[in-house]
Amino acid sequence: MESWVTPISGGARGRGADDTAFSFLSKGWREVRDSASADLRLMRARADSLRTLADRELEHLLASASASAPLAAPPPPFAAGAPIAELEFVRTQIQPKISELRRQYASREPELRRRVLERWVPPRGATRARVDLSGITAIRNAIVSEAGSADRWRPAAWNGEEDAEEEKEWEVVRMIRGGLKELERRSQSSELLGGFRGTGDLVEKFKSSLKPFNMESDEYKDVPPLYLTEILANLVRQSGPFLDQLGVRRDLCDKLVETLHSKQNHSLSADTSLLGNDNSVDELDLRIASVLRSTGYHADDGFWSEPPKYEVAGNKRHIAVVTTASLPWMTGTAVNPLFRAAYLAKSAKQDVTLVVPWLCKSDQELVYPNSMTFSSPEEQETYIRNWLEERLGFESNFKISFYPGKFSKERRSILPAGDTSQFISSGVADIAILEEPEHLNWYHHGKRWTDKFNHVVGIVHTNYLEYIKREKNGALQAFLVKHINNWVTRAYCDKVLRLSAATQDLPKSIVCNVHGVNPKFLQIGDKLTADMESGQQSFSKGAYFLGKMVWAKGYRELVDLLAKHRSDLEGFKLDVYGSGEDSQEVHSTARKLDLNLNFFKGRDHADDSLHRYKVFINPSISDVLCTATAEALAMGKFVVCAEHPSNEFFMSFPNCLTYKTSDEFVARVKEAMARDPQPLTPEQRFNLSWEAATERFMEYSDLDRILNDNSNPRPVEGKTRRTSQPSLSSAVDSGLAFAHRCLTASEVLRLATGAIPGTRDYDEQHRADMGLLPPQVQHPVYGW
């Protein structure tokens, strides 16, 4: 009693504190008691279930044996008593012992529960007002003592007599196991002599039903530990990707592994018997697996080992489209990949996932129009799907996934935060389409795309060199960026598609326009053509320009042309639609030069207010392939643009009027304003569609051949993990990827080259928004 209570002192405040403490301890005690009772009920339910299962299997064994005995062929004279003796052994030895074991467990369960609760009940003399924290110690000791006994996978022993009973019970199980082994040996000998053939199957079934009793496995008890040479062999083999980067031939590594492993000779008959004639399984793997299993440890991957690549099942492939922007930002890298994913998903040959950046709210307010924000990726996904469904004539069937991104004000673009490839599961990492591969990989510090995916295609959207040359020290920056772009695209892509010749000439690249126009624009064009054919006025407005209001998007060229030929274009008015970082400067320059420009806020090109314009003017030479130009042609309008590689695809359309000089610009504008455009032919209309763009993409990216080549799911050169001698080109690409990974690991180098601080991994806000684990958990750092 003295150890449980303490004197009270301090008046009313002391009594209140004691009452609060007692209330807290009482509540904690009730929770512990309830939890213990629930655990005991669960243990009892599991024991009853196991006992019922064993009884049912035993009864089935005896019934099957009795039913099949009369039908068996008469045994030879020297084996006549074998089946009868075996059945008699089961009836007289096994069944009584199991029944006795069940009764003992049933009789002990109430006693076990009572003893546990007795140890946890506080002394009766404790009063409500007099509480001592030593009671907590008593509760803790009771719990620890009971938990210790549970670790032995058997009921707790309370005294020496019960320990003896426990040993006797488990002796029964060992006797049953020994008897079953003898019974199996007898049944096998009787089968060879043509005796009772059904007994062997019954024994196997009964043995499997008793597996829950056998908590120890004798199969791996005598497995010797790994020797030093085996550890070295495994280390060399798992270091394969690193040695590949150093140019070490793969066959030399395999020979070294074989030499080290052959110095130890271990019997793996138990394991290799399960493999049949499959020679692809490495004996070293089996050896390591047996040692790990003997210790109870299991691991899926080694230190440097890579998960297996996506394997084709049922000729179903998977395509991941990874891009650098997302709706509601109305930019080409947000809209075009969205349509590409939708049209690729129309085919039943592949599943498609669109991977887009997720921005925190602070960045969303900077990027998305009208200060639009989303509280979760699911909310933004709903917006994207609704926007797409309004413009497609079919139901889109693709997934949308997000990766962390941050907006760079200096670069006016979104940069990935962390390893983008980790947000695509290895189980579906088959084919990757990297929209703007140089942009995605400038600061990429993660798994190499071509190591994770079977085929990687890059699509170049932006002429970054043209933008950079306009900045301060642009020539030097453009020189560095040019070589970095060559570096990352060669290291991370199997093939690169350039939308036009206006882009940088990159390794493994080919020029092809793989973009189409929104089907809604073709429908607008069809309606305007029908109005024109019926004699109605299709175009009631003059000329306009639409684009993000930054100088590099054609505004500098537009202002210069209109200022130079202001007298030649007297009376010509141009409506300009756009918003952007340079809006105020563009407006003030136009007013200063007294240009006849009317400015409006930016809007969707499919807006009703833009349908009736007849001429679209686009003097930009920084675009790679202007989406707005294609949309204007799809609506049946005239397009006046520069004769430039970025407009080469559009030059075959009769409504595309190009110019080389400023004088020709004036002539083309007057020509367009003086007559009506020609309606699109069916062939021209199809060439602008996403159906045609998808066909071109499948052909020039080699996906058409890859998806149809069922016999070889990985036909791309250099993708086989084990080759006798890798090509020089493959070795160089691997070396470039390794060097890039090493350099991007340095935060100093990242910041010096313009990276956003802290983007090597995603931050806490991204983790909270997307429900991610901390980067330290995703990518733990192990020491030797």
Tab-separated table of C-alpha atoms in Angstrom, residues 285-703:
chain	number	residue	atom	x	y	z
A	285	ASP	CA	21.405	-15.832	-57.153
A	286	LEU	CA	20.197	-19.162	-55.793
A	287	ARG	CA	23.116	-19.369	-53.427
A	288	ILE	CA	22.481	-15.873	-52.050
A	289	ALA	CA	18.747	-16.530	-51.838
A	290	SER	CA	19.290	-19.694	-49.811
A	291	VAL	CA	21.584	-17.882	-47.372
A	292	LEU	CA	19.147	-15.003	-46.982
A	293	ARG	CA	16.265	-17.382	-46.457
A	294	SER	CA	18.204	-19.266	-43.797
A	295	THR	CA	18.599	-15.998	-41.878
A	296	GLY	CA	14.972	-14.983	-42.332
A	297	TYR	CA	15.946	-11.862	-44.314
A	298	HIS	CA	14.433	-10.959	-47.690
A	299	ALA	CA	15.374	-8.184	-50.105
A	300	ASP	CA	14.177	-7.517	-53.634
A	301	ASP	CA	17.125	-5.554	-54.995
A	302	GLY	CA	20.821	-5.237	-54.398
A	303	PHE	CA	22.807	-2.066	-53.775
A	304	TRP	CA	23.322	-1.246	-57.432
A	305	SER	CA	20.921	-3.692	-59.005
A	306	GLU	CA	18.160	-2.357	-61.222
A	307	PRO	CA	14.553	-3.566	-61.231
A	308	PRO	CA	13.606	-5.590	-64.296
A	309	LYS	CA	12.347	-3.575	-67.234
A	310	TYR	CA	8.784	-3.658	-68.400
A	311	GLU	CA	7.973	-7.012	-69.985
A	312	VAL	CA	5.345	-7.232	-72.690
A	313	ALA	CA	2.344	-9.285	-71.557
A	314	GLY	CA	-0.360	-10.128	-74.073
A	315	ASN	CA	1.163	-7.741	-76.661
A	316	LYS	CA	0.025	-4.782	-74.520
A	317	ARG	CA	2.503	-1.916	-74.401
A	318	HIS	CA	2.614	1.216	-72.254
A	319	ILE	CA	3.544	4.751	-73.328
A	320	ALA	CA	4.355	7.566	-70.892
A	321	VAL	CA	4.126	11.103	-72.320
A	322	VAL	CA	6.175	13.441	-70.091
A	323	THR	CA	5.881	17.191	-70.658
A	324	THR	CA	6.969	20.461	-69.067
A	325	ALA	CA	3.664	22.351	-68.774
A	326	SER	CA	0.005	21.740	-68.067
A	327	LEU	CA	-3.374	23.367	-68.529
A	328	PRO	CA	-4.717	25.894	-67.778
A	329	TRP	CA	-1.448	27.393	-69.055
A	330	MET	CA	-2.302	27.718	-72.748
A	331	THR	CA	1.146	26.989	-74.134
A	332	GLY	CA	2.232	24.537	-76.801
A	333	THR	CA	3.937	22.151	-74.388
A	334	ALA	CA	0.707	21.890	-72.390
A	335	VAL	CA	-1.805	21.536	-75.233
A	336	ASN	CA	0.021	19.408	-77.805
A	337	PRO	CA	1.171	16.591	-75.462
A	338	LEU	CA	-2.389	16.419	-74.122
A	339	PHE	CA	-3.790	15.780	-77.595
A	340	ARG	CA	-0.943	13.380	-78.369
A	341	ALA	CA	-1.788	11.263	-75.328
A	342	ALA	CA	-5.484	11.259	-76.234
A	343	TYR	CA	-4.919	10.120	-79.828
A	344	LEU	CA	-2.277	7.534	-78.898
A	345	ALA	CA	-4.724	6.066	-76.382
A	346	LYS	CA	-7.272	5.469	-79.159
A	347	SER	CA	-5.287	2.392	-80.203
A	348	ALA	CA	-5.885	-0.851	-78.335
A	349	LYS	CA	-2.203	-1.796	-78.648
A	350	GLN	CA	-1.002	0.430	-75.817
A	351	ASP	CA	-1.961	2.079	-72.568
A	352	VAL	CA	-1.002	5.739	-72.196
A	353	THR	CA	-0.133	7.935	-69.213
A	354	LEU	CA	0.315	11.707	-69.452
A	355	VAL	CA	2.828	13.011	-66.886
A	356	VAL	CA	2.562	16.758	-66.180
A	357	PRO	CA	4.094	19.107	-63.571
A	358	TRP	CA	2.314	20.007	-60.359
A	359	LEU	CA	2.924	23.556	-59.112
A	360	CYS	CA	2.412	24.844	-55.596
A	361	LYS	CA	-0.204	27.576	-55.218
A	362	SER	CA	2.365	30.362	-55.156
A	363	ASP	CA	3.635	29.269	-58.578
A	364	GLN	CA	0.127	28.602	-59.905
A	365	GLU	CA	-0.762	32.245	-59.314
A	366	LEU	CA	2.224	33.289	-61.443
A	367	VAL	CA	1.604	30.872	-64.323
A	368	TYR	CA	-2.097	30.160	-64.730
A	369	PRO	CA	-4.418	32.810	-66.222
A	370	ASN	CA	-6.874	34.831	-64.141
A	371	SER	CA	-5.101	33.746	-60.911
A	372	MET	CA	-6.604	30.280	-61.266
A	373	THR	CA	-5.397	27.817	-58.616
A	374	PHE	CA	-5.983	24.174	-57.666
A	375	SER	CA	-5.838	22.707	-54.189
A	376	SER	CA	-4.945	19.172	-55.282
A	377	PRO	CA	-3.692	17.280	-58.349
A	378	GLU	CA	-7.077	15.553	-58.580
A	379	GLU	CA	-8.810	18.914	-58.976
A	380	GLN	CA	-6.452	19.950	-61.759
A	381	GLU	CA	-6.872	16.577	-63.475
A	382	THR	CA	-10.641	17.125	-63.526
A	383	TYR	CA	-10.139	20.531	-65.156
A	384	ILE	CA	-7.815	19.048	-67.804
A	385	ARG	CA	-10.213	16.235	-68.694
A	386	ASN	CA	-13.207	18.584	-68.919
A	387	TRP	CA	-11.282	20.927	-71.196
A	388	LEU	CA	-10.262	18.050	-73.448
A	389	GLU	CA	-13.705	16.463	-73.639
A	390	GLU	CA	-15.163	19.735	-74.941
A	391	ARG	CA	-12.797	19.587	-77.925
A	392	LEU	CA	-12.573	15.871	-78.748
A	393	GLY	CA	-15.093	13.897	-80.707
A	394	PHE	CA	-14.408	10.735	-78.734
A	395	GLU	CA	-13.884	9.582	-75.161
A	396	SER	CA	-10.266	9.832	-74.029
A	397	ASN	CA	-8.927	6.791	-72.227
A	398	PHE	CA	-5.566	7.610	-70.669
A	399	LYS	CA	-4.196	8.241	-67.208
A	400	ILE	CA	-2.827	11.530	-65.871
A	401	SER	CA	0.025	11.585	-63.389
A	402	PHE	CA	1.896	14.488	-61.793
A	403	TYR	CA	5.491	15.209	-60.871
A	404	PRO	CA	6.748	18.132	-58.708
A	405	GLY	CA	7.694	21.265	-60.632
A	406	LYS	CA	8.703	24.864	-59.924
A	407	PHE	CA	8.300	27.973	-62.039
A	408	SER	CA	11.447	29.882	-62.957
A	409	LYS	CA	10.774	33.596	-63.480
A	410	GLU	CA	14.140	34.088	-65.178
A	411	ARG	CA	13.598	31.290	-67.701
A	412	ARG	CA	9.822	31.790	-67.812
A	413	SER	CA	9.298	28.056	-67.733
A	414	ILE	CA	8.631	25.168	-65.352
A	415	LEU	CA	11.577	23.072	-64.178
A	416	PRO	CA	11.240	19.615	-62.569
A	417	ALA	CA	11.968	19.244	-58.855
A	418	GLY	CA	13.569	15.886	-58.116
A	419	ASP	CA	13.799	12.789	-60.284
A	420	THR	CA	10.910	12.929	-62.760
A	421	SER	CA	11.365	9.293	-63.812
A	422	GLN	CA	10.523	8.026	-60.312
A	423	PHE	CA	6.906	9.105	-60.770
A	424	ILE	CA	6.476	6.471	-63.474
A	425	SER	CA	6.249	3.002	-61.965
A	426	SER	CA	8.818	0.474	-63.153
A	427	GLY	CA	5.942	-1.891	-63.880
A	428	VAL	CA	4.763	0.359	-66.740
A	429	ALA	CA	8.114	1.868	-67.790
A	430	ASP	CA	8.034	0.641	-71.386
A	431	ILE	CA	8.128	3.575	-73.845
A	432	ALA	CA	8.767	7.193	-72.854
A	433	ILE	CA	7.981	10.288	-74.922
A	434	LEU	CA	9.880	13.277	-73.549
A	435	GLU	CA	8.305	16.536	-74.695
A	436	GLU	CA	11.238	18.983	-74.676
A	437	PRO	CA	13.898	16.424	-73.632
A	438	GLU	CA	16.626	19.032	-73.193
A	439	HIS	CA	14.381	21.064	-70.891
A	440	LEU	CA	13.432	18.010	-68.801
A	441	ASN	CA	17.052	16.895	-68.387
A	442	TRP	CA	19.039	20.100	-67.870
A	443	TYR	CA	19.111	19.458	-64.121
A	444	HIS	CA	17.888	15.847	-64.093
A	445	HIS	CA	19.520	13.984	-61.212
A	446	GLY	CA	18.004	10.530	-61.198
A	447	LYS	CA	17.740	7.305	-63.107
A	448	ARG	CA	18.760	7.394	-66.734
A	449	TRP	CA	15.666	7.303	-68.941
A	450	THR	CA	17.130	4.763	-71.368
A	451	ASP	CA	18.031	2.474	-68.467
A	452	LYS	CA	14.495	2.480	-67.100
A	453	PHE	CA	12.570	2.437	-70.390
A	454	ASN	CA	12.834	0.166	-73.411
A	455	HIS	CA	12.567	3.042	-75.896
A	456	VAL	CA	12.824	6.802	-75.321
A	457	VAL	CA	11.698	9.397	-77.879
A	458	GLY	CA	12.364	13.117	-77.470
A	459	ILE	CA	10.281	15.818	-79.179
A	460	VAL	CA	11.899	19.265	-79.452
A	461	HIS	CA	9.340	22.082	-79.161
A	462	THR	CA	11.382	25.214	-78.479
A	463	ASN	CA	14.254	27.047	-80.126
A	464	TYR	CA	16.044	27.913	-76.892
A	465	LEU	CA	19.137	29.245	-78.639
A	466	GLU	CA	17.077	31.923	-80.387
A	467	TYR	CA	15.639	33.118	-77.080
A	468	ILE	CA	18.988	33.081	-75.280
A	469	LYS	CA	20.770	35.089	-77.974
A	470	ARG	CA	18.443	37.998	-77.215
A	471	GLU	CA	19.581	38.153	-73.582
A	472	LYS	CA	22.642	39.804	-72.056
A	473	ASN	CA	25.806	37.866	-72.923
A	474	GLY	CA	23.542	35.819	-75.132
A	475	ALA	CA	26.238	34.544	-77.479
A	476	LEU	CA	28.231	32.926	-74.683
A	477	GLN	CA	25.134	31.512	-73.013
A	478	ALA	CA	23.871	30.127	-76.321
A	479	PHE	CA	27.224	28.408	-76.903
A	480	LEU	CA	27.052	26.676	-73.528
A	481	VAL	CA	23.372	25.725	-73.832
A	482	LYS	CA	23.947	24.308	-77.304
A	483	HIS	CA	26.503	21.814	-76.020
A	484	ILE	CA	24.474	20.985	-72.920
A	485	ASN	CA	21.479	20.207	-75.130
A	486	ASN	CA	23.618	17.922	-77.266
A	487	TRP	CA	24.902	16.270	-74.100
A	488	VAL	CA	21.585	15.481	-72.401
A	489	THR	CA	19.640	14.441	-75.506
A	490	ARG	CA	22.366	12.003	-76.530
A	491	ALA	CA	22.632	10.587	-73.004
A	492	TYR	CA	18.895	10.191	-72.328
A	493	CYS	CA	17.141	9.586	-75.684
A	494	ASP	CA	17.121	6.829	-78.279
A	495	LYS	CA	15.609	9.071	-80.942
A	496	VAL	CA	14.797	12.783	-81.212
A	497	LEU	CA	12.107	14.384	-83.384
A	498	ARG	CA	12.456	18.084	-84.257
A	499	LEU	CA	9.236	19.810	-85.236
A	500	SER	CA	11.081	21.962	-87.768
A	501	ALA	CA	14.571	22.799	-88.977
A	502	ALA	CA	14.438	25.965	-86.867
A	503	THR	CA	15.545	23.961	-83.868
A	504	GLN	CA	19.069	23.016	-82.879
A	505	ASP	CA	20.512	20.079	-84.815
A	506	LEU	CA	20.697	17.467	-82.066
A	507	PRO	CA	22.210	13.956	-82.054
A	508	LYS	CA	19.902	11.104	-83.168
A	509	SER	CA	17.429	13.684	-84.510
A	510	ILE	CA	15.188	13.942	-87.563
A	511	VAL	CA	12.879	16.777	-88.696
A	512	CYS	CA	9.165	15.984	-88.777
A	513	ASN	CA	6.030	17.879	-87.753
A	514	VAL	CA	4.212	15.536	-85.374
A	515	HIS	CA	1.682	18.125	-84.165
A	516	GLY	CA	-1.915	18.558	-85.233
A	517	VAL	CA	-4.601	21.094	-84.498
A	518	ASN	CA	-7.450	20.963	-82.066
A	519	PRO	CA	-10.454	19.340	-83.840
A	520	LYS	CA	-12.534	22.333	-82.783
A	521	PHE	CA	-10.624	24.588	-85.199
A	522	LEU	CA	-11.331	22.248	-88.110
A	523	GLN	CA	-15.019	22.362	-87.199
A	524	ILE	CA	-14.921	26.173	-87.155
A	525	GLY	CA	-13.288	26.111	-90.581
A	526	ASP	CA	-15.966	23.774	-91.937
A	527	LYS	CA	-18.700	26.125	-90.699
A	528	LEU	CA	-17.063	29.210	-92.223
A	529	THR	CA	-16.568	27.384	-95.530
A	530	ALA	CA	-20.234	26.390	-95.563
A	531	ASP	CA	-21.242	30.014	-94.965
A	532	MET	CA	-18.991	31.128	-97.802
A	533	GLU	CA	-20.447	28.557	-100.215
A	534	SER	CA	-23.998	29.615	-99.300
A	535	GLY	CA	-23.216	33.210	-100.200
A	536	GLN	CA	-22.949	34.545	-96.643
A	537	GLN	CA	-20.096	36.723	-95.470
A	538	SER	CA	-17.684	34.486	-93.576
A	539	PHE	CA	-15.070	37.063	-92.598
A	540	SER	CA	-16.334	40.428	-91.392
A	541	LYS	CA	-13.146	41.539	-89.611
A	542	GLY	CA	-9.677	42.374	-90.855
A	543	ALA	CA	-6.293	41.295	-89.425
A	544	TYR	CA	-5.167	40.202	-85.955
A	545	PHE	CA	-2.191	38.801	-84.061
A	546	LEU	CA	-2.378	36.464	-81.058
A	547	GLY	CA	0.417	35.319	-78.776
A	548	LYS	CA	1.972	35.583	-75.349
A	549	MET	CA	3.104	39.182	-74.934
A	550	VAL	CA	6.858	38.814	-74.636
A	551	TRP	CA	9.224	40.458	-77.097
A	552	ALA	CA	10.679	37.128	-78.244
A	553	LYS	CA	7.274	35.851	-79.418
A	554	GLY	CA	7.233	38.049	-82.524
A	555	TYR	CA	6.316	41.388	-80.960
A	556	ARG	CA	9.741	42.898	-81.708
A	557	GLU	CA	9.482	41.947	-85.393
A	558	LEU	CA	5.881	43.168	-85.582
A	559	VAL	CA	6.649	46.599	-84.098
A	560	ASP	CA	9.688	47.043	-86.365
A	561	LEU	CA	7.768	46.142	-89.552
A	562	LEU	CA	4.799	48.402	-88.804
A	563	ALA	CA	7.039	51.299	-87.753
A	564	LYS	CA	9.135	51.015	-90.910
A	565	HIS	CA	6.147	50.849	-93.286
A	566	ARG	CA	3.658	53.011	-91.426
A	567	SER	CA	3.089	55.161	-94.526
A	568	ASP	CA	2.784	52.137	-96.859
A	569	LEU	CA	0.124	50.584	-94.624
A	570	GLU	CA	-1.833	53.737	-93.996
A	571	GLY	CA	-5.324	52.899	-92.777
A	572	PHE	CA	-4.331	49.340	-91.871
A	573	LYS	CA	-5.449	48.407	-88.352
A	574	LEU	CA	-4.241	45.388	-86.434
A	575	ASP	CA	-5.888	43.899	-83.328
A	576	VAL	CA	-3.424	42.304	-80.909
A	577	TYR	CA	-4.497	39.681	-78.330
A	578	GLY	CA	-2.026	38.701	-75.643
A	579	SER	CA	-0.853	38.974	-72.039
A	580	GLY	CA	2.588	38.488	-70.622
A	581	GLU	CA	5.599	39.822	-68.790
A	582	ASP	CA	6.398	42.474	-71.409
A	583	SER	CA	2.845	43.833	-71.805
A	584	GLN	CA	3.503	47.306	-70.395
A	585	GLU	CA	6.675	47.781	-72.419
A	586	VAL	CA	4.999	46.656	-75.658
A	587	HIS	CA	2.056	49.012	-75.069
A	588	SER	CA	4.279	52.006	-74.318
A	589	THR	CA	6.458	51.343	-77.378
A	590	ALA	CA	3.421	51.163	-79.665
A	591	ARG	CA	2.086	54.453	-78.289
A	592	LYS	CA	5.480	56.109	-78.617
A	593	LEU	CA	5.750	55.084	-82.293
A	594	ASP	CA	2.101	55.977	-82.927
A	595	LEU	CA	1.309	52.515	-84.350
A	596	ASN	CA	-2.245	51.663	-85.311
A	597	LEU	CA	-2.532	48.728	-82.875
A	598	ASN	CA	-5.503	47.805	-80.698
A	599	PHE	CA	-4.537	45.719	-77.648
A	600	PHE	CA	-6.798	43.165	-75.969
A	601	LYS	CA	-6.219	40.660	-73.203
A	602	GLY	CA	-5.106	37.191	-74.218
A	603	ARG	CA	-7.794	34.610	-74.941
A	604	ASP	CA	-8.304	31.165	-76.404
A	605	HIS	CA	-7.824	31.098	-80.153
A	606	ALA	CA	-11.150	29.258	-80.480
A	607	ASP	CA	-13.038	32.112	-78.820
A	608	ASP	CA	-16.092	33.260	-80.794
A	609	SER	CA	-14.752	36.811	-81.016
A	610	LEU	CA	-11.877	35.620	-83.244
A	611	HIS	CA	-13.814	33.526	-85.770
A	612	ARG	CA	-14.620	36.336	-88.222
A	613	TYR	CA	-11.081	37.650	-88.702
A	614	LYS	CA	-9.794	37.013	-92.229
A	615	VAL	CA	-6.008	37.464	-91.836
A	616	PHE	CA	-3.665	36.183	-89.127
A	617	ILE	CA	-0.290	37.951	-89.074
A	618	ASN	CA	2.631	36.192	-87.396
A	619	PRO	CA	6.073	37.736	-87.979
A	620	SER	CA	7.795	35.597	-85.297
A	621	ILE	CA	11.011	33.792	-86.236
A	622	SER	CA	11.679	32.383	-82.749
A	623	ASP	CA	8.968	29.719	-82.909
A	624	VAL	CA	9.728	26.153	-83.845
A	625	LEU	CA	6.247	25.394	-85.171
A	626	CYS	CA	3.658	28.023	-84.316
A	627	THR	CA	0.474	26.378	-83.073
A	628	ALA	CA	-1.536	29.537	-83.670
A	629	THR	CA	-0.503	29.516	-87.368
A	630	ALA	CA	-1.789	25.953	-87.788
A	631	GLU	CA	-5.037	26.850	-86.015
A	632	ALA	CA	-5.595	29.881	-88.259
A	633	LEU	CA	-5.091	27.769	-91.387
A	634	ALA	CA	-7.506	25.144	-90.005
A	635	MET	CA	-10.155	27.875	-89.631
A	636	GLY	CA	-9.705	28.803	-93.297
A	637	LYS	CA	-7.967	32.152	-92.719
A	638	PHE	CA	-5.052	33.777	-94.527
A	639	VAL	CA	-1.728	33.578	-92.696
A	640	VAL	CA	1.029	36.105	-93.385
A	641	CYS	CA	4.323	34.801	-91.983
A	642	ALA	CA	8.062	34.944	-92.607
A	643	GLU	CA	9.759	32.533	-95.009
A	644	HIS	CA	11.552	30.697	-92.238
A	645	PRO	CA	12.288	27.042	-91.411
A	646	SER	CA	9.660	27.172	-88.649
A	647	ASN	CA	6.970	27.811	-91.289
A	648	GLU	CA	8.166	25.280	-93.865
A	649	PHE	CA	5.339	22.825	-93.123
A	650	PHE	CA	2.703	25.521	-93.771
A	651	MET	CA	4.124	26.752	-97.086
A	652	SER	CA	2.308	24.039	-99.031
A	653	PHE	CA	-1.067	25.544	-98.077
A	654	PRO	CA	-2.376	28.129	-100.565
A	655	ASN	CA	-3.640	30.404	-97.789
A	656	CYS	CA	-0.138	30.716	-96.312
A	657	LEU	CA	1.498	33.883	-97.685
A	658	THR	CA	5.202	34.148	-96.849
A	659	TYR	CA	7.661	37.010	-97.196
A	660	LYS	CA	11.441	37.386	-97.157
A	661	THR	CA	11.796	41.171	-96.888
A	662	SER	CA	9.828	43.951	-95.245
A	663	ASP	CA	8.623	45.135	-98.648
A	664	GLU	CA	7.236	41.689	-99.385
A	665	PHE	CA	5.488	41.827	-96.003
A	666	VAL	CA	3.576	44.909	-97.111
A	667	ALA	CA	2.642	43.251	-100.409
A	668	ARG	CA	1.399	40.072	-98.678
A	669	VAL	CA	-0.738	42.048	-96.231
A	670	LYS	CA	-2.374	44.030	-99.040
A	671	GLU	CA	-2.966	40.829	-101.040
A	672	ALA	CA	-4.653	39.096	-98.119
A	673	MET	CA	-6.869	42.050	-97.341
A	674	ALA	CA	-7.965	42.331	-100.992
A	675	ARG	CA	-9.362	38.816	-101.600
A	676	ASP	CA	-10.951	35.828	-99.873
A	677	PRO	CA	-9.047	32.705	-98.801
A	678	GLN	CA	-9.499	29.356	-100.550
A	679	PRO	CA	-11.390	26.544	-98.794
A	680	LEU	CA	-9.264	23.634	-97.556
A	681	THR	CA	-9.249	20.449	-99.606
A	682	PRO	CA	-9.891	17.132	-97.788
A	683	GLU	CA	-6.199	16.256	-98.077
A	684	GLN	CA	-5.088	19.594	-96.630
A	685	ARG	CA	-7.618	19.296	-93.861
A	686	PHE	CA	-6.360	15.803	-92.973
A	687	ASN	CA	-2.712	16.926	-92.944
A	688	LEU	CA	-3.581	19.470	-90.256
A	689	SER	CA	-5.431	16.924	-88.081
A	690	TRP	CA	-4.116	15.005	-85.101
A	691	GLU	CA	-4.889	11.720	-86.871
A	692	ALA	CA	-2.275	12.566	-89.525
A	693	ALA	CA	0.134	13.909	-86.901
A	694	THR	CA	-0.149	10.648	-84.918
A	695	GLU	CA	0.560	8.610	-88.050
A	696	ARG	CA	3.677	10.669	-88.749
A	697	PHE	CA	4.794	10.329	-85.147
A	698	MET	CA	4.366	6.549	-85.123
A	699	GLU	CA	6.386	6.246	-88.329
A	700	TYR	CA	9.296	8.584	-87.600
A	701	SER	CA	9.698	7.615	-83.933
A	702	ASP	CA	9.921	3.889	-84.832
A	703	LEU	CA	6.973	3.156	-82.539
